[in-house]
Amino acid sequence: ALKGEREVMFEGPSASHTAKIFDGAMLRPGHVIEGPAIIDEWGTIIVVYDEQEAMVDRFGNYVIEDHSHV
């Protein structure tokens, strides 16, 4: 599902990151994507910020959790 990497800019002091780019059509339930990452889905783009992770649930939804305050 990994398509490549690219530099992305987020707001904040450490704004520049190298993000992995994923093809959302290839992700399946149970896949976990750690940020920074971009999931390229048909009709939308999902941004997973640094210190977040996205998991594909059994229905194909993305559940994003923030681990910055853990």
PDB file of N, CA and C in Angstrom:
ATOM      1  N   ALA A   1       0.818  -1.205   0.000  1.00  0.00           N
ATOM      2  CA  ALA A   1       0.000   0.000   0.000  1.00  0.00           C
ATOM      3  C   ALA A   1       0.857   1.263   0.000  1.00  0.00           C
ATOM      4  N   LEU A   2       2.150   1.135   0.343  1.00  0.00           N
ATOM      5  CA  LEU A   2       3.043   2.296   0.380  1.00  0.00           C
ATOM      6  C   LEU A   2       3.378   2.731  -1.038  1.00  0.00           C
ATOM      7  N   LYS A   3       3.077   3.997  -1.357  1.00  0.00           N
ATOM      8  CA  LYS A   3       3.337   4.538  -2.689  1.00  0.00           C
ATOM      9  C   LYS A   3       4.649   5.300  -2.760  1.00  0.00           C
ATOM     10  N   GLY A   4       5.119   5.814  -1.617  1.00  0.00           N
ATOM     11  CA  GLY A   4       6.343   6.595  -1.601  1.00  0.00           C
ATOM     12  C   GLY A   4       6.385   7.531  -0.419  1.00  0.00           C
ATOM     13  N   GLU A   5       7.243   8.527  -0.516  1.00  0.00           N
ATOM     14  CA  GLU A   5       7.395   9.538   0.529  1.00  0.00           C
ATOM     15  C   GLU A   5       7.501  10.904  -0.124  1.00  0.00           C
ATOM     16  N   ARG A   6       7.140  11.943   0.668  1.00  0.00           N
ATOM     17  CA  ARG A   6       7.349  13.314   0.196  1.00  0.00           C
ATOM     18  C   ARG A   6       7.434  14.248   1.391  1.00  0.00           C
ATOM     19  N   GLU A   7       8.033  15.383   1.162  1.00  0.00           N
ATOM     20  CA  GLU A   7       8.112  16.411   2.190  1.00  0.00           C
ATOM     21  C   GLU A   7       6.765  17.102   2.299  1.00  0.00           C
ATOM     22  N   VAL A   8       6.280  17.270   3.515  1.00  0.00           N
ATOM     23  CA  VAL A   8       5.022  17.968   3.762  1.00  0.00           C
ATOM     24  C   VAL A   8       5.253  19.057   4.793  1.00  0.00           C
ATOM     25  N   MET A   9       4.402  20.066   4.768  1.00  0.00           N
ATOM     26  CA  MET A   9       4.507  21.179   5.711  1.00  0.00           C
ATOM     27  C   MET A   9       3.256  21.208   6.582  1.00  0.00           C
ATOM     28  N   PHE A  10       3.480  21.165   7.898  1.00  0.00           N
ATOM     29  CA  PHE A  10       2.410  21.323   8.866  1.00  0.00           C
ATOM     30  C   PHE A  10       2.659  22.628   9.610  1.00  0.00           C
ATOM     31  N   GLU A  11       1.625  23.166  10.212  1.00  0.00           N
ATOM     32  CA  GLU A  11       1.762  24.378  10.991  1.00  0.00           C
ATOM     33  C   GLU A  11       2.523  24.076  12.282  1.00  0.00           C
ATOM     34  N   GLY A  12       3.395  24.975  12.699  1.00  0.00           N
ATOM     35  CA  GLY A  12       4.093  24.806  13.963  1.00  0.00           C
ATOM     36  C   GLY A  12       5.591  24.942  13.821  1.00  0.00           C
ATOM     37  N   PRO A  13       6.299  24.842  14.955  1.00  0.00           N
ATOM     38  CA  PRO A  13       7.748  25.069  14.948  1.00  0.00           C
ATOM     39  C   PRO A  13       8.533  24.031  14.136  1.00  0.00           C
ATOM     40  N   SER A  14       8.131  22.792  14.164  1.00  0.00           N
ATOM     41  CA  SER A  14       8.807  21.773  13.344  1.00  0.00           C
ATOM     42  C   SER A  14       7.872  21.415  12.197  1.00  0.00           C
ATOM     43  N   ALA A  15       7.716  22.368  11.285  1.00  0.00           N
ATOM     44  CA  ALA A  15       6.680  22.283  10.263  1.00  0.00           C
ATOM     45  C   ALA A  15       6.989  21.288   9.148  1.00  0.00           C
ATOM     46  N   SER A  16       8.259  21.069   8.827  1.00  0.00           N
ATOM     47  CA  SER A  16       8.616  20.207   7.711  1.00  0.00           C
ATOM     48  C   SER A  16       8.799  18.762   8.184  1.00  0.00           C
ATOM     49  N   HIS A  17       8.157  17.835   7.489  1.00  0.00           N
ATOM     50  CA  HIS A  17       8.243  16.410   7.821  1.00  0.00           C
ATOM     51  C   HIS A  17       8.337  15.605   6.530  1.00  0.00           C
ATOM     52  N   THR A  18       8.933  14.439   6.632  1.00  0.00           N
ATOM     53  CA  THR A  18       8.883  13.484   5.541  1.00  0.00           C
ATOM     54  C   THR A  18       7.724  12.550   5.853  1.00  0.00           C
ATOM     55  N   ALA A  19       6.724  12.540   4.991  1.00  0.00           N
ATOM     56  CA  ALA A  19       5.526  11.728   5.216  1.00  0.00           C
ATOM     57  C   ALA A  19       5.485  10.568   4.229  1.00  0.00           C
ATOM     58  N   LYS A  20       5.074   9.412   4.718  1.00  0.00           N
ATOM     59  CA  LYS A  20       4.850   8.273   3.846  1.00  0.00           C
ATOM     60  C   LYS A  20       3.481   8.443   3.200  1.00  0.00           C
ATOM     61  N   ILE A  21       3.376   8.065   1.934  1.00  0.00           N
ATOM     62  CA  ILE A  21       2.136   8.192   1.173  1.00  0.00           C
ATOM     63  C   ILE A  21       1.588   6.783   0.922  1.00  0.00           C
ATOM     64  N   PHE A  22       0.327   6.559   1.306  1.00  0.00           N
ATOM     65  CA  PHE A  22      -0.294   5.240   1.180  1.00  0.00           C
ATOM     66  C   PHE A  22      -1.478   5.286   0.227  1.00  0.00           C
ATOM     67  N   ASP A  23      -1.664   4.218  -0.528  1.00  0.00           N
ATOM     68  CA  ASP A  23      -2.822   4.038  -1.386  1.00  0.00           C
ATOM     69  C   ASP A  23      -3.932   3.441  -0.532  1.00  0.00           C
ATOM     70  N   GLY A  24      -4.924   4.239  -0.196  1.00  0.00           N
ATOM     71  CA  GLY A  24      -6.001   3.799   0.682  1.00  0.00           C
ATOM     72  C   GLY A  24      -6.782   2.614   0.146  1.00  0.00           C
ATOM     73  N   ALA A  25      -6.863   2.458  -1.171  1.00  0.00           N
ATOM     74  CA  ALA A  25      -7.596   1.338  -1.764  1.00  0.00           C
ATOM     75  C   ALA A  25      -6.932  -0.005  -1.462  1.00  0.00           C
ATOM     76  N   MET A  26      -5.660   0.041  -1.086  1.00  0.00           N
ATOM     77  CA  MET A  26      -4.932  -1.193  -0.803  1.00  0.00           C
ATOM     78  C   MET A  26      -4.890  -1.532   0.691  1.00  0.00           C
ATOM     79  N   LEU A  27      -5.345  -0.608   1.537  1.00  0.00           N
ATOM     80  CA  LEU A  27      -5.329  -0.859   2.981  1.00  0.00           C
ATOM     81  C   LEU A  27      -6.506  -1.741   3.372  1.00  0.00           C
ATOM     82  N   ARG A  28      -6.293  -2.600   4.329  1.00  0.00           N
ATOM     83  CA  ARG A  28      -7.303  -3.559   4.777  1.00  0.00           C
ATOM     84  C   ARG A  28      -7.496  -3.442   6.292  1.00  0.00           C
ATOM     85  N   PRO A  29      -8.613  -3.991   6.814  1.00  0.00           N
ATOM     86  CA  PRO A  29      -8.835  -3.969   8.264  1.00  0.00           C
ATOM     87  C   PRO A  29      -7.627  -4.520   9.018  1.00  0.00           C
ATOM     88  N   GLY A  30      -7.265  -3.789  10.060  1.00  0.00           N
ATOM     89  CA  GLY A  30      -6.118  -4.171  10.878  1.00  0.00           C
ATOM     90  C   GLY A  30      -4.845  -3.420  10.539  1.00  0.00           C
ATOM     91  N   HIS A  31      -4.778  -2.797   9.366  1.00  0.00           N
ATOM     92  CA  HIS A  31      -3.601  -2.004   9.031  1.00  0.00           C
ATOM     93  C   HIS A  31      -3.511  -0.804   9.965  1.00  0.00           C
ATOM     94  N   VAL A  32      -2.300  -0.507  10.397  1.00  0.00           N
ATOM     95  CA  VAL A  32      -2.038   0.656  11.240  1.00  0.00           C
ATOM     96  C   VAL A  32      -1.001   1.515  10.531  1.00  0.00           C
ATOM     97  N   ILE A  33      -1.301   2.792  10.374  1.00  0.00           N
ATOM     98  CA  ILE A  33      -0.420   3.751   9.717  1.00  0.00           C
ATOM     99  C   ILE A  33       0.016   4.772  10.755  1.00  0.00           C
ATOM    100  N   GLU A  34       1.325   4.888  10.976  1.00  0.00           N
ATOM    101  CA  GLU A  34       1.849   5.867  11.923  1.00  0.00           C
ATOM    102  C   GLU A  34       2.219   7.143  11.195  1.00  0.00           C
ATOM    103  N   GLY A  35       1.880   8.284  11.806  1.00  0.00           N
ATOM    104  CA  GLY A  35       2.177   9.573  11.207  1.00  0.00           C
ATOM    105  C   GLY A  35       3.616   9.987  11.425  1.00  0.00           C
ATOM    106  N   PRO A  36       4.080  10.918  10.642  1.00  0.00           N
ATOM    107  CA  PRO A  36       3.329  11.638   9.634  1.00  0.00           C
ATOM    108  C   PRO A  36       3.125  10.789   8.377  1.00  0.00           C
ATOM    109  N   ALA A  37       1.909  10.813   7.877  1.00  0.00           N
ATOM    110  CA  ALA A  37       1.556  10.040   6.695  1.00  0.00           C
ATOM    111  C   ALA A  37       0.354  10.676   6.002  1.00  0.00           C
ATOM    112  N   ILE A  38       0.215  10.323   4.739  1.00  0.00           N
ATOM    113  CA  ILE A  38      -0.942  10.750   3.957  1.00  0.00           C
ATOM    114  C   ILE A  38      -1.544   9.508   3.326  1.00  0.00           C
ATOM    115  N   ILE A  39      -2.857   9.354   3.501  1.00  0.00           N
ATOM    116  CA  ILE A  39      -3.572   8.234   2.898  1.00  0.00           C
ATOM    117  C   ILE A  39      -4.374   8.802   1.734  1.00  0.00           C
ATOM    118  N   ASP A  40      -4.034   8.349   0.547  1.00  0.00           N
ATOM    119  CA  ASP A  40      -4.656   8.817  -0.684  1.00  0.00           C
ATOM    120  C   ASP A  40      -5.848   7.914  -0.992  1.00  0.00           C
ATOM    121  N   GLU A  41      -7.044   8.402  -0.699  1.00  0.00           N
ATOM    122  CA  GLU A  41      -8.289   7.659  -0.896  1.00  0.00           C
ATOM    123  C   GLU A  41      -9.045   8.244  -2.063  1.00  0.00           C
ATOM    124  N   TRP A  42      -9.886   7.450  -2.717  1.00  0.00           N
ATOM    125  CA  TRP A  42     -10.725   7.969  -3.782  1.00  0.00           C
ATOM    126  C   TRP A  42     -11.637   9.052  -3.206  1.00  0.00           C
ATOM    127  N   GLY A  43     -11.542  10.248  -3.744  1.00  0.00           N
ATOM    128  CA  GLY A  43     -12.419  11.335  -3.320  1.00  0.00           C
ATOM    129  C   GLY A  43     -11.943  12.124  -2.117  1.00  0.00           C
ATOM    130  N   THR A  44     -10.828  11.711  -1.472  1.00  0.00           N
ATOM    131  CA  THR A  44     -10.357  12.449  -0.302  1.00  0.00           C
ATOM    132  C   THR A  44      -8.891  12.130  -0.014  1.00  0.00           C
ATOM    133  N   ILE A  45      -8.307  12.943   0.813  1.00  0.00           N
ATOM    134  CA  ILE A  45      -6.951  12.729   1.324  1.00  0.00           C
ATOM    135  C   ILE A  45      -7.063  12.744   2.846  1.00  0.00           C
ATOM    136  N   ILE A  46      -6.457  11.772   3.506  1.00  0.00           N
ATOM    137  CA  ILE A  46      -6.471  11.706   4.968  1.00  0.00           C
ATOM    138  C   ILE A  46      -5.066  12.004   5.463  1.00  0.00           C
ATOM    139  N   VAL A  47      -4.938  13.016   6.312  1.00  0.00           N
ATOM    140  CA  VAL A  47      -3.646  13.404   6.871  1.00  0.00           C
ATOM    141  C   VAL A  47      -3.529  12.818   8.266  1.00  0.00           C
ATOM    142  N   VAL A  48      -2.443  12.098   8.486  1.00  0.00           N
ATOM    143  CA  VAL A  48      -2.136  11.546   9.802  1.00  0.00           C
ATOM    144  C   VAL A  48      -0.907  12.310  10.290  1.00  0.00           C
ATOM    145  N   TYR A  49      -1.106  13.157  11.286  1.00  0.00           N
ATOM    146  CA  TYR A  49      -0.034  14.010  11.778  1.00  0.00           C
ATOM    147  C   TYR A  49       0.969  13.221  12.609  1.00  0.00           C
ATOM    148  N   ASP A  50       2.135  13.843  12.806  1.00  0.00           N
ATOM    149  CA  ASP A  50       3.153  13.288  13.683  1.00  0.00           C
ATOM    150  C   ASP A  50       2.516  13.014  15.051  1.00  0.00           C
ATOM    151  N   GLU A  51       2.871  11.903  15.671  1.00  0.00           N
ATOM    152  CA  GLU A  51       2.341  11.465  16.969  1.00  0.00           C
ATOM    153  C   GLU A  51       0.882  11.007  16.893  1.00  0.00           C
ATOM    154  N   GLN A  52       0.403  10.719  15.700  1.00  0.00           N
ATOM    155  CA  GLN A  52      -0.915  10.114  15.522  1.00  0.00           C
ATOM    156  C   GLN A  52      -0.735   8.789  14.790  1.00  0.00           C
ATOM    157  N   GLU A  53      -1.754   7.942  14.902  1.00  0.00           N
ATOM    158  CA  GLU A  53      -1.789   6.735  14.090  1.00  0.00           C
ATOM    159  C   GLU A  53      -3.219   6.502  13.628  1.00  0.00           C
ATOM    160  N   ALA A  54      -3.328   5.944  12.432  1.00  0.00           N
ATOM    161  CA  ALA A  54      -4.634   5.626  11.862  1.00  0.00           C
ATOM    162  C   ALA A  54      -4.729   4.117  11.738  1.00  0.00           C
ATOM    163  N   MET A  55      -5.840   3.557  12.203  1.00  0.00           N
ATOM    164  CA  MET A  55      -6.073   2.130  12.083  1.00  0.00           C
ATOM    165  C   MET A  55      -7.320   1.932  11.230  1.00  0.00           C
ATOM    166  N   VAL A  56      -7.272   0.946  10.349  1.00  0.00           N
ATOM    167  CA  VAL A  56      -8.444   0.609   9.555  1.00  0.00           C
ATOM    168  C   VAL A  56      -9.258  -0.403  10.360  1.00  0.00           C
ATOM    169  N   ASP A  57     -10.508  -0.036  10.704  1.00  0.00           N
ATOM    170  CA  ASP A  57     -11.333  -0.952  11.497  1.00  0.00           C
ATOM    171  C   ASP A  57     -11.992  -2.000  10.595  1.00  0.00           C
ATOM    172  N   ARG A  58     -12.759  -2.880  11.171  1.00  0.00           N
ATOM    173  CA  ARG A  58     -13.336  -4.002  10.419  1.00  0.00           C
ATOM    174  C   ARG A  58     -14.369  -3.572   9.379  1.00  0.00           C
ATOM    175  N   PHE A  59     -14.831  -2.314   9.469  1.00  0.00           N
ATOM    176  CA  PHE A  59     -15.786  -1.787   8.502  1.00  0.00           C
ATOM    177  C   PHE A  59     -15.105  -0.962   7.403  1.00  0.00           C
ATOM    178  N   GLY A  60     -13.780  -0.813   7.498  1.00  0.00           N
ATOM    179  CA  GLY A  60     -13.033  -0.025   6.526  1.00  0.00           C
ATOM    180  C   GLY A  60     -12.919   1.445   6.875  1.00  0.00           C
ATOM    181  N   ASN A  61     -13.349   1.814   8.094  1.00  0.00           N
ATOM    182  CA  ASN A  61     -13.225   3.195   8.559  1.00  0.00           C
ATOM    183  C   ASN A  61     -11.822   3.424   9.110  1.00  0.00           C
ATOM    184  N   TYR A  62     -11.377   4.671   9.076  1.00  0.00           N
ATOM    185  CA  TYR A  62     -10.095   5.038   9.677  1.00  0.00           C
ATOM    186  C   TYR A  62     -10.352   5.600  11.065  1.00  0.00           C
ATOM    187  N   VAL A  63      -9.719   5.012  12.057  1.00  0.00           N
ATOM    188  CA  VAL A  63      -9.810   5.490  13.434  1.00  0.00           C
ATOM    189  C   VAL A  63      -8.447   6.093  13.744  1.00  0.00           C
ATOM    190  N   ILE A  64      -8.434   7.423  13.982  1.00  0.00           N
ATOM    191  CA  ILE A  64      -7.177   8.121  14.228  1.00  0.00           C
ATOM    192  C   ILE A  64      -7.063   8.429  15.713  1.00  0.00           C
ATOM    193  N   GLU A  65      -5.916   8.038  16.271  1.00  0.00           N
ATOM    194  CA  GLU A  65      -5.634   8.286  17.685  1.00  0.00           C
ATOM    195  C   GLU A  65      -4.436   9.198  17.799  1.00  0.00           C
ATOM    196  N   ASP A  66      -4.505  10.108  18.767  1.00  0.00           N
ATOM    197  CA  ASP A  66      -3.419  11.069  19.026  1.00  0.00           C
ATOM    198  C   ASP A  66      -2.652  10.577  20.238  1.00  0.00           C
ATOM    199  N   HIS A  67      -1.342  10.402  20.075  1.00  0.00           N
ATOM    200  CA  HIS A  67      -0.501   9.921  21.164  1.00  0.00           C
ATOM    201  C   HIS A  67       0.416  11.007  21.706  1.00  0.00           C
ATOM    202  N   SER A  68       0.134  12.266  21.390  1.00  0.00           N
ATOM    203  CA  SER A  68       1.018  13.358  21.829  1.00  0.00           C
ATOM    204  C   SER A  68       0.896  13.657  23.312  1.00  0.00           C
ATOM    205  N   HIS A  69      -0.205  13.270  23.937  1.00  0.00           N
ATOM    206  CA  HIS A  69      -0.394  13.567  25.362  1.00  0.00           C
ATOM    207  C   HIS A  69      -0.286  12.339  26.239  1.00  0.00           C
ATOM    208  N   VAL A  70       0.257  11.259  25.690  1.00  0.00           N
ATOM    209  CA  VAL A  70       0.339  10.000  26.447  1.00  0.00           C
ATOM    210  C   VAL A  70       1.599   9.979  27.246  1.00  0.00           C
TER     211      VAL A  70
END
